[in-house]
Amino acid sequence: MLERTHRKPSRVAAMLCALLIGFAAWSCDDSSSRTLVYDDPVMGALLDSSMEELIEHDARIELTAEQEEIKRAALTPIPAPCCSDRSAYTCCCQCNLARAWWGLSKVLITEHGKDAAEVQAVVEGWIRDLRPQGFAGNSCYTGRCSTAARHDGCSGMNPNRIVS
């Protein structure tokens, strides 16, 4: 005669919860969700730069007139994620989010020799990776300037106090 062993329901429920939590944590890992992938480790490292680092690039790098034109051509077609009635080139303010994509574009132009189309593609991908679900395009007008960019905000206005 076969004996049946019964597990206590609470033990099974605990194991099921642990599995679900583990799966949820695994599926929320955003390290592999980056849409921009480069074989070049330098470009990969640049795309993994923190917002602080990108803002530092914006403050540090001065563009020549020719380089500024590349930046303008690259960023003008991109709606600013925080104020989509403006372009990424002419964002309505100097918020930390804008400073970050300006810094990224400056590095791409000055240190990597990227042209306008390449800069545009990388900045669009960086914005998409920052908030994969997209931006509402109105955080500047709805009081979300001091909300983290990943929560559809501007990450603050002060480059010395980045909201993340």
mmCIF file of C-alpha atoms in Angstrom:
data_model
loop_
_atom_site.group_PDB
_atom_site.id
_atom_site.type_symbol
_atom_site.label_atom_id
_atom_site.label_comp_id
_atom_site.label_asym_id
_atom_site.label_seq_id
_atom_site.Cartn_x
_atom_site.Cartn_y
_atom_site.Cartn_z
ATOM 1 C CA MET A 1 0.000 0.000 0.000
ATOM 2 C CA LEU A 2 1.337 3.404 -0.941
ATOM 3 C CA GLU A 3 1.613 5.990 1.677
ATOM 4 C CA ARG A 4 0.852 9.511 0.754
ATOM 5 C CA THR A 5 2.776 12.265 2.297
ATOM 6 C CA HIS A 6 1.000 15.543 2.573
ATOM 7 C CA ARG A 7 2.905 18.750 2.584
ATOM 8 C CA LYS A 8 1.542 21.471 4.670
ATOM 9 C CA PRO A 9 -0.187 24.109 2.529
ATOM 10 C CA SER A 10 1.793 26.883 4.180
ATOM 11 C CA ARG A 11 5.077 25.288 3.123
ATOM 12 C CA VAL A 12 3.950 24.953 -0.495
ATOM 13 C CA ALA A 13 2.657 28.513 -0.494
ATOM 14 C CA ALA A 14 5.976 29.774 0.885
ATOM 15 C CA MET A 15 7.911 27.944 -1.826
ATOM 16 C CA LEU A 16 5.585 29.307 -4.509
ATOM 17 C CA CYS A 17 5.973 32.848 -3.159
ATOM 18 C CA ALA A 18 9.758 32.516 -3.132
ATOM 19 C CA LEU A 19 9.725 31.370 -6.755
ATOM 20 C CA LEU A 20 7.447 34.217 -7.801
ATOM 21 C CA ILE A 21 9.558 36.815 -6.002
ATOM 22 C CA GLY A 22 12.703 35.412 -7.583
ATOM 23 C CA PHE A 23 11.141 35.501 -11.036
ATOM 24 C CA ALA A 24 9.897 39.059 -10.500
ATOM 25 C CA ALA A 25 13.342 40.222 -9.387
ATOM 26 C CA TRP A 26 14.962 38.501 -12.364
ATOM 27 C CA SER A 27 12.502 39.974 -14.863
ATOM 28 C CA CYS A 28 12.917 43.500 -13.441
ATOM 29 C CA ASP A 29 16.687 43.487 -13.911
ATOM 30 C CA ASP A 30 17.225 46.333 -16.363
ATOM 31 C CA SER A 31 20.890 45.653 -17.070
ATOM 32 C CA SER A 32 20.017 43.563 -20.094
ATOM 33 C CA SER A 33 17.153 45.749 -21.282
ATOM 34 C CA ARG A 34 19.376 48.351 -22.868
ATOM 35 C CA THR A 35 18.336 48.707 -26.505
ATOM 36 C CA LEU A 36 21.700 50.131 -27.527
ATOM 37 C CA VAL A 37 24.418 47.525 -27.593
ATOM 38 C CA TYR A 38 27.911 48.126 -28.917
ATOM 39 C CA ASP A 39 30.786 45.762 -29.501
ATOM 40 C CA ASP A 40 32.998 48.732 -28.668
ATOM 41 C CA PRO A 41 33.561 48.621 -24.891
ATOM 42 C CA VAL A 42 34.208 52.367 -24.800
ATOM 43 C CA MET A 43 30.759 53.100 -26.269
ATOM 44 C CA GLY A 44 29.200 50.549 -23.924
ATOM 45 C CA ALA A 45 30.829 52.239 -20.944
ATOM 46 C CA LEU A 46 29.638 55.645 -22.151
ATOM 47 C CA LEU A 47 26.056 54.407 -22.372
ATOM 48 C CA ASP A 48 26.358 53.013 -18.852
ATOM 49 C CA SER A 49 27.575 56.390 -17.548
ATOM 50 C CA SER A 50 25.652 57.864 -14.662
ATOM 51 C CA MET A 51 23.615 60.998 -15.100
ATOM 52 C CA GLU A 52 26.219 62.790 -12.955
ATOM 53 C CA GLU A 53 28.985 61.826 -15.382
ATOM 54 C CA LEU A 54 26.998 62.942 -18.419
ATOM 55 C CA ILE A 55 26.174 66.269 -16.751
ATOM 56 C CA GLU A 56 29.881 66.728 -16.007
ATOM 57 C CA HIS A 57 30.620 66.170 -19.713
ATOM 58 C CA ASP A 58 28.081 68.853 -20.606
ATOM 59 C CA ALA A 59 29.740 71.345 -18.252
ATOM 60 C CA ARG A 60 33.300 70.426 -19.289
ATOM 61 C CA ILE A 61 33.118 70.136 -23.075
ATOM 62 C CA GLU A 62 33.050 73.258 -25.232
ATOM 63 C CA LEU A 63 31.977 72.667 -28.820
ATOM 64 C CA THR A 64 33.298 74.449 -31.875
ATOM 65 C CA ALA A 65 30.737 76.066 -34.178
ATOM 66 C CA GLU A 66 30.955 73.065 -36.502
ATOM 67 C CA GLN A 67 30.460 70.621 -33.625
ATOM 68 C CA GLU A 68 27.531 72.678 -32.292
ATOM 69 C CA GLU A 69 25.907 72.365 -35.720
ATOM 70 C CA ILE A 70 26.210 68.563 -35.514
ATOM 71 C CA LYS A 71 24.602 68.669 -32.060
ATOM 72 C CA ARG A 72 21.796 70.918 -33.346
ATOM 73 C CA ALA A 73 21.133 68.681 -36.358
ATOM 74 C CA ALA A 74 21.117 65.587 -34.145
ATOM 75 C CA LEU A 75 18.921 66.861 -31.318
ATOM 76 C CA THR A 76 16.410 69.080 -33.126
ATOM 77 C CA PRO A 77 14.349 66.155 -34.520
ATOM 78 C CA ILE A 78 14.030 64.580 -31.049
ATOM 79 C CA PRO A 79 11.127 65.805 -28.892
ATOM 80 C CA ALA A 80 12.409 66.645 -25.412
ATOM 81 C CA PRO A 81 11.021 63.927 -23.138
ATOM 82 C CA CYS A 82 10.200 66.422 -20.390
ATOM 83 C CA CYS A 83 8.617 69.075 -22.631
ATOM 84 C CA SER A 84 7.733 67.451 -25.951
ATOM 85 C CA ASP A 85 6.605 70.732 -27.481
ATOM 86 C CA ARG A 86 10.342 71.561 -27.594
ATOM 87 C CA SER A 87 13.215 69.688 -29.152
ATOM 88 C CA ALA A 88 16.011 67.976 -27.257
ATOM 89 C CA TYR A 89 18.207 70.789 -28.578
ATOM 90 C CA THR A 90 15.984 73.596 -27.243
ATOM 91 C CA CYS A 91 14.521 72.035 -24.125
ATOM 92 C CA CYS A 92 12.466 74.629 -22.221
ATOM 93 C CA CYS A 93 15.002 74.744 -19.387
ATOM 94 C CA GLN A 94 18.376 73.496 -18.268
ATOM 95 C CA CYS A 95 17.126 70.566 -16.238
ATOM 96 C CA ASN A 96 19.400 67.696 -15.284
ATOM 97 C CA LEU A 97 17.775 65.407 -17.832
ATOM 98 C CA ALA A 98 18.596 67.842 -20.660
ATOM 99 C CA ARG A 99 22.114 68.415 -19.323
ATOM 100 C CA ALA A 100 22.657 64.642 -19.421
ATOM 101 C CA TRP A 101 21.635 64.157 -23.066
ATOM 102 C CA TRP A 102 23.576 67.296 -24.027
ATOM 103 C CA GLY A 103 26.642 65.842 -22.281
ATOM 104 C CA LEU A 104 26.142 62.515 -24.044
ATOM 105 C CA SER A 105 25.898 64.243 -27.418
ATOM 106 C CA LYS A 106 29.017 66.328 -26.728
ATOM 107 C CA VAL A 107 31.063 63.232 -25.897
ATOM 108 C CA LEU A 108 29.788 61.415 -28.966
ATOM 109 C CA ILE A 109 30.781 64.353 -31.184
ATOM 110 C CA THR A 110 34.118 65.345 -29.641
ATOM 111 C CA GLU A 111 35.542 62.054 -28.419
ATOM 112 C CA HIS A 112 33.954 59.515 -30.773
ATOM 113 C CA GLY A 113 33.642 61.537 -33.981
ATOM 114 C CA LYS A 114 29.964 60.686 -34.453
ATOM 115 C CA ASP A 115 27.929 62.504 -37.088
ATOM 116 C CA ALA A 116 24.436 63.954 -36.555
ATOM 117 C CA ALA A 117 22.569 60.779 -37.551
ATOM 118 C CA GLU A 118 24.682 58.653 -35.215
ATOM 119 C CA VAL A 119 24.306 61.099 -32.323
ATOM 120 C CA GLN A 120 20.556 61.246 -32.886
ATOM 121 C CA ALA A 121 20.243 57.445 -32.838
ATOM 122 C CA VAL A 122 22.319 57.068 -29.669
ATOM 123 C CA VAL A 123 20.512 59.862 -27.789
ATOM 124 C CA GLU A 124 17.100 58.482 -28.799
ATOM 125 C CA GLY A 125 18.168 55.039 -27.575
ATOM 126 C CA TRP A 126 19.565 56.488 -24.336
ATOM 127 C CA ILE A 127 16.260 58.278 -23.659
ATOM 128 C CA ARG A 128 14.318 55.100 -24.481
ATOM 129 C CA ASP A 129 16.540 53.055 -22.150
ATOM 130 C CA LEU A 130 16.220 55.595 -19.355
ATOM 131 C CA ARG A 131 12.441 55.095 -19.240
ATOM 132 C CA PRO A 132 11.369 52.200 -21.510
ATOM 133 C CA GLN A 133 7.671 52.901 -20.958
ATOM 134 C CA GLY A 134 8.185 56.373 -22.411
ATOM 135 C CA PHE A 135 7.816 59.916 -21.171
ATOM 136 C CA ALA A 136 4.554 61.885 -21.004
ATOM 137 C CA GLY A 137 6.353 64.913 -22.442
ATOM 138 C CA ASN A 138 4.949 67.349 -19.908
ATOM 139 C CA SER A 139 6.895 66.995 -16.662
ATOM 140 C CA CYS A 140 8.190 70.569 -16.944
ATOM 141 C CA TYR A 141 4.617 71.849 -17.011
ATOM 142 C CA THR A 142 3.114 69.619 -14.341
ATOM 143 C CA GLY A 143 5.458 70.145 -11.406
ATOM 144 C CA ARG A 144 7.621 67.056 -11.867
ATOM 145 C CA CYS A 145 10.944 68.853 -12.308
ATOM 146 C CA SER A 146 12.259 67.393 -9.066
ATOM 147 C CA THR A 147 11.107 63.872 -9.875
ATOM 148 C CA ALA A 148 13.599 61.290 -11.101
ATOM 149 C CA ALA A 149 13.717 60.813 -14.874
ATOM 150 C CA ARG A 150 12.920 57.124 -14.450
ATOM 151 C CA HIS A 151 9.640 58.311 -12.872
ATOM 152 C CA ASP A 152 8.873 60.667 -15.786
ATOM 153 C CA GLY A 153 10.542 63.732 -14.301
ATOM 154 C CA CYS A 154 13.514 65.996 -15.027
ATOM 155 C CA SER A 155 15.835 64.682 -12.269
ATOM 156 C CA GLY A 156 15.990 68.147 -10.758
ATOM 157 C CA MET A 157 17.266 71.524 -11.847
ATOM 158 C CA ASN A 158 20.512 71.744 -9.894
ATOM 159 C CA PRO A 159 23.442 69.801 -11.384
ATOM 160 C CA ASN A 160 24.856 69.449 -7.876
ATOM 161 C CA ARG A 161 21.655 67.764 -6.645
ATOM 162 C CA ILE A 162 20.503 65.159 -9.136
ATOM 163 C CA VAL A 163 17.251 63.402 -8.282
ATOM 164 C CA SER A 164 17.627 59.740 -9.137
#
